[in-house]
Structure formats: C-alpha cells, structure tokens
Amino acid sequence: MSVFANLGHVLRSRDPAVDQRRASRDLVDMLSHITTGGRTHGIRIINISALGLMCRSDSSFMAHEQVSVWLPIVKDYAAEIRWVEDGRLGMEFLEPITPQIYDAMLGLIPPRRTAW
C-alpha cells in the first residue's frame, strides 16, 4: 500500500464553506480599495467570482457593512461585507457581475502567483 493512499483528506479544504460556495473563485492578486462611510481603505484582492470576493486589509471592518469596491470595468461596485477574520474579509456583490463583463474584467486582473 502506498504511503499516500490515506491522504485524500489533505486534498479537501479545511474550510467547510468552500463546499457551499455558489460560484467557483478565481485566484488573483490585485491592489484596490473599498469605500465605506466616506473613507477609502486599501485592500489586496486574493480571490474573486461573479458573486463576490475575498481580500486582505489592514483596516478594520464589520460584517454587514455596505461598501463599494473598485474593480476594473465596473469601477465602484456595491457590495456587503459578509465576514471578517484576521485581516481578511469576504464580501458579496449586491448584484452579480454578468458573465461577459466578468470575463473581460478578469482579463485585466493579475492572477495570483504566490501562496498565502
């Protein structure tokens, strides 16, 4: 028996929410900004889909905050912060980005080249 035979669990994510996502995520690495309450905060987007994104930021945010996030083509796009944890936050766009616009936008966002 191979030493790797029982490592199937390693391939599965440790985050149960991954299996519950409504859309697959594209791994990216893009600096951008969020505007909320009249203030702008720097972010680094690390994954994105037509429904939302995950990013890192040194600023403090709270779940359920309404924000706008700057993205290529769609510019300041309305979203709601769904969760915040250890400098990371996940947000859901108030309106999904249409497939044609999403594909064009993704072509302008650098893919991720480093592991977190």
PDB file of C-alpha atoms in Angstrom, residues 14-108:
ATOM      1  CA  ARG A  14     -10.363  22.540   5.878  1.00  0.00           C
ATOM      2  CA  ASP A  15     -12.898  25.324   5.399  1.00  0.00           C
ATOM      3  CA  PRO A  16     -16.389  23.774   5.117  1.00  0.00           C
ATOM      4  CA  ALA A  17     -17.683  26.960   3.464  1.00  0.00           C
ATOM      5  CA  VAL A  18     -15.653  26.131   0.351  1.00  0.00           C
ATOM      6  CA  ASP A  19     -18.006  23.272  -0.457  1.00  0.00           C
ATOM      7  CA  GLN A  20     -21.023  25.555   0.000  1.00  0.00           C
ATOM      8  CA  ARG A  21     -19.984  28.300  -2.445  1.00  0.00           C
ATOM      9  CA  ARG A  22     -22.407  29.173  -5.195  1.00  0.00           C
ATOM     10  CA  ALA A  23     -19.639  30.063  -7.679  1.00  0.00           C
ATOM     11  CA  SER A  24     -16.049  28.973  -8.164  1.00  0.00           C
ATOM     12  CA  ARG A  25     -13.383  31.511  -7.236  1.00  0.00           C
ATOM     13  CA  ASP A  26     -10.549  32.767  -9.421  1.00  0.00           C
ATOM     14  CA  LEU A  27      -7.245  33.252  -7.583  1.00  0.00           C
ATOM     15  CA  VAL A  28      -5.953  36.772  -8.189  1.00  0.00           C
ATOM     16  CA  ASP A  29      -3.534  39.311  -6.741  1.00  0.00           C
ATOM     17  CA  MET A  30      -4.729  42.876  -7.187  1.00  0.00           C
ATOM     18  CA  LEU A  31      -4.408  46.037  -5.127  1.00  0.00           C
ATOM     19  CA  SER A  32      -7.635  48.018  -4.961  1.00  0.00           C
ATOM     20  CA  HIS A  33      -9.720  49.990  -2.478  1.00  0.00           C
ATOM     21  CA  ILE A  34     -13.027  49.904  -0.613  1.00  0.00           C
ATOM     22  CA  THR A  35     -15.074  52.992   0.169  1.00  0.00           C
ATOM     23  CA  THR A  36     -17.374  52.998   3.187  1.00  0.00           C
ATOM     24  CA  GLY A  37     -18.645  55.795   5.392  1.00  0.00           C
ATOM     25  CA  GLY A  38     -16.952  58.389   3.202  1.00  0.00           C
ATOM     26  CA  ARG A  39     -13.491  56.846   3.777  1.00  0.00           C
ATOM     27  CA  THR A  40     -11.322  54.851   1.405  1.00  0.00           C
ATOM     28  CA  HIS A  41      -9.313  51.809   2.570  1.00  0.00           C
ATOM     29  CA  GLY A  42      -6.638  49.870   0.688  1.00  0.00           C
ATOM     30  CA  ILE A  43      -7.196  46.163   0.017  1.00  0.00           C
ATOM     31  CA  ARG A  44      -5.465  43.292  -1.765  1.00  0.00           C
ATOM     32  CA  ILE A  45      -7.975  41.071  -3.573  1.00  0.00           C
ATOM     33  CA  ILE A  46      -6.941  37.415  -3.379  1.00  0.00           C
ATOM     34  CA  ASN A  47      -9.908  35.650  -4.945  1.00  0.00           C
ATOM     35  CA  ILE A  48     -12.975  36.727  -6.848  1.00  0.00           C
ATOM     36  CA  SER A  49     -16.103  35.403  -8.559  1.00  0.00           C
ATOM     37  CA  ALA A  50     -19.074  36.999 -10.249  1.00  0.00           C
ATOM     38  CA  LEU A  51     -20.828  36.942  -6.839  1.00  0.00           C
ATOM     39  CA  GLY A  52     -18.155  38.335  -4.525  1.00  0.00           C
ATOM     40  CA  LEU A  53     -14.540  38.363  -3.421  1.00  0.00           C
ATOM     41  CA  MET A  54     -12.115  37.807  -0.587  1.00  0.00           C
ATOM     42  CA  CYS A  55      -9.415  40.329   0.239  1.00  0.00           C
ATOM     43  CA  ARG A  56      -6.874  41.343   2.855  1.00  0.00           C
ATOM     44  CA  SER A  57      -6.724  44.734   4.534  1.00  0.00           C
ATOM     45  CA  ASP A  58      -5.027  46.435   7.465  1.00  0.00           C
ATOM     46  CA  SER A  59      -8.207  48.476   8.092  1.00  0.00           C
ATOM     47  CA  SER A  60     -10.993  47.404  10.439  1.00  0.00           C
ATOM     48  CA  PHE A  61     -14.377  46.407   9.036  1.00  0.00           C
ATOM     49  CA  MET A  62     -17.559  44.888  10.389  1.00  0.00           C
ATOM     50  CA  ALA A  63     -19.777  42.227   8.879  1.00  0.00           C
ATOM     51  CA  HIS A  64     -22.869  43.612   7.126  1.00  0.00           C
ATOM     52  CA  GLU A  65     -21.222  46.947   6.228  1.00  0.00           C
ATOM     53  CA  GLN A  66     -22.285  48.263   2.834  1.00  0.00           C
ATOM     54  CA  VAL A  67     -19.234  49.229   0.763  1.00  0.00           C
ATOM     55  CA  SER A  68     -18.167  49.941  -2.765  1.00  0.00           C
ATOM     56  CA  VAL A  69     -15.114  48.153  -4.111  1.00  0.00           C
ATOM     57  CA  TRP A  70     -13.129  49.398  -7.090  1.00  0.00           C
ATOM     58  CA  LEU A  71     -12.822  46.810  -9.864  1.00  0.00           C
ATOM     59  CA  PRO A  72     -11.706  47.146 -13.484  1.00  0.00           C
ATOM     60  CA  ILE A  73     -14.532  47.942 -15.935  1.00  0.00           C
ATOM     61  CA  VAL A  74     -17.314  48.100 -13.302  1.00  0.00           C
ATOM     62  CA  LYS A  75     -15.412  50.719 -11.196  1.00  0.00           C
ATOM     63  CA  ASP A  76     -17.011  51.327  -7.770  1.00  0.00           C
ATOM     64  CA  TYR A  77     -19.176  48.232  -7.336  1.00  0.00           C
ATOM     65  CA  ALA A  78     -21.657  47.863  -4.456  1.00  0.00           C
ATOM     66  CA  ALA A  79     -21.086  45.002  -2.016  1.00  0.00           C
ATOM     67  CA  GLU A  80     -21.817  43.874   1.523  1.00  0.00           C
ATOM     68  CA  ILE A  81     -19.118  42.582   3.836  1.00  0.00           C
ATOM     69  CA  ARG A  82     -20.275  39.112   4.875  1.00  0.00           C
ATOM     70  CA  TRP A  83     -17.454  38.145   7.255  1.00  0.00           C
ATOM     71  CA  VAL A  84     -14.215  39.487   8.743  1.00  0.00           C
ATOM     72  CA  GLU A  85     -11.398  37.374  10.204  1.00  0.00           C
ATOM     73  CA  ASP A  86      -7.701  38.053  10.916  1.00  0.00           C
ATOM     74  CA  GLY A  87      -7.207  40.814   8.359  1.00  0.00           C
ATOM     75  CA  ARG A  88      -9.266  39.031   5.702  1.00  0.00           C
ATOM     76  CA  LEU A  89     -12.781  39.835   4.648  1.00  0.00           C
ATOM     77  CA  GLY A  90     -15.322  38.303   2.343  1.00  0.00           C
ATOM     78  CA  MET A  91     -17.878  40.337   0.513  1.00  0.00           C
ATOM     79  CA  GLU A  92     -20.878  39.616  -1.651  1.00  0.00           C
ATOM     80  CA  PHE A  93     -21.757  41.915  -4.528  1.00  0.00           C
ATOM     81  CA  LEU A  94     -25.261  43.366  -4.235  1.00  0.00           C
ATOM     82  CA  GLU A  95     -25.777  42.465  -7.921  1.00  0.00           C
ATOM     83  CA  PRO A  96     -23.839  39.625  -9.586  1.00  0.00           C
ATOM     84  CA  ILE A  97     -21.447  40.683 -12.333  1.00  0.00           C
ATOM     85  CA  THR A  98     -22.701  39.403 -15.708  1.00  0.00           C
ATOM     86  CA  PRO A  99     -20.577  36.645 -17.308  1.00  0.00           C
ATOM     87  CA  GLN A 100     -19.461  38.772 -20.265  1.00  0.00           C
ATOM     88  CA  ILE A 101     -18.345  41.664 -18.064  1.00  0.00           C
ATOM     89  CA  TYR A 102     -16.783  39.304 -15.513  1.00  0.00           C
ATOM     90  CA  ASP A 103     -14.664  37.596 -18.186  1.00  0.00           C
ATOM     91  CA  ALA A 104     -13.491  40.959 -19.557  1.00  0.00           C
ATOM     92  CA  MET A 105     -12.749  42.229 -16.025  1.00  0.00           C
ATOM     93  CA  LEU A 106     -10.858  39.059 -15.075  1.00  0.00           C
ATOM     94  CA  GLY A 107      -8.622  39.533 -18.105  1.00  0.00           C
ATOM     95  CA  LEU A 108      -7.429  42.804 -16.526  1.00  0.00           C
TER      96      LEU A 108
END
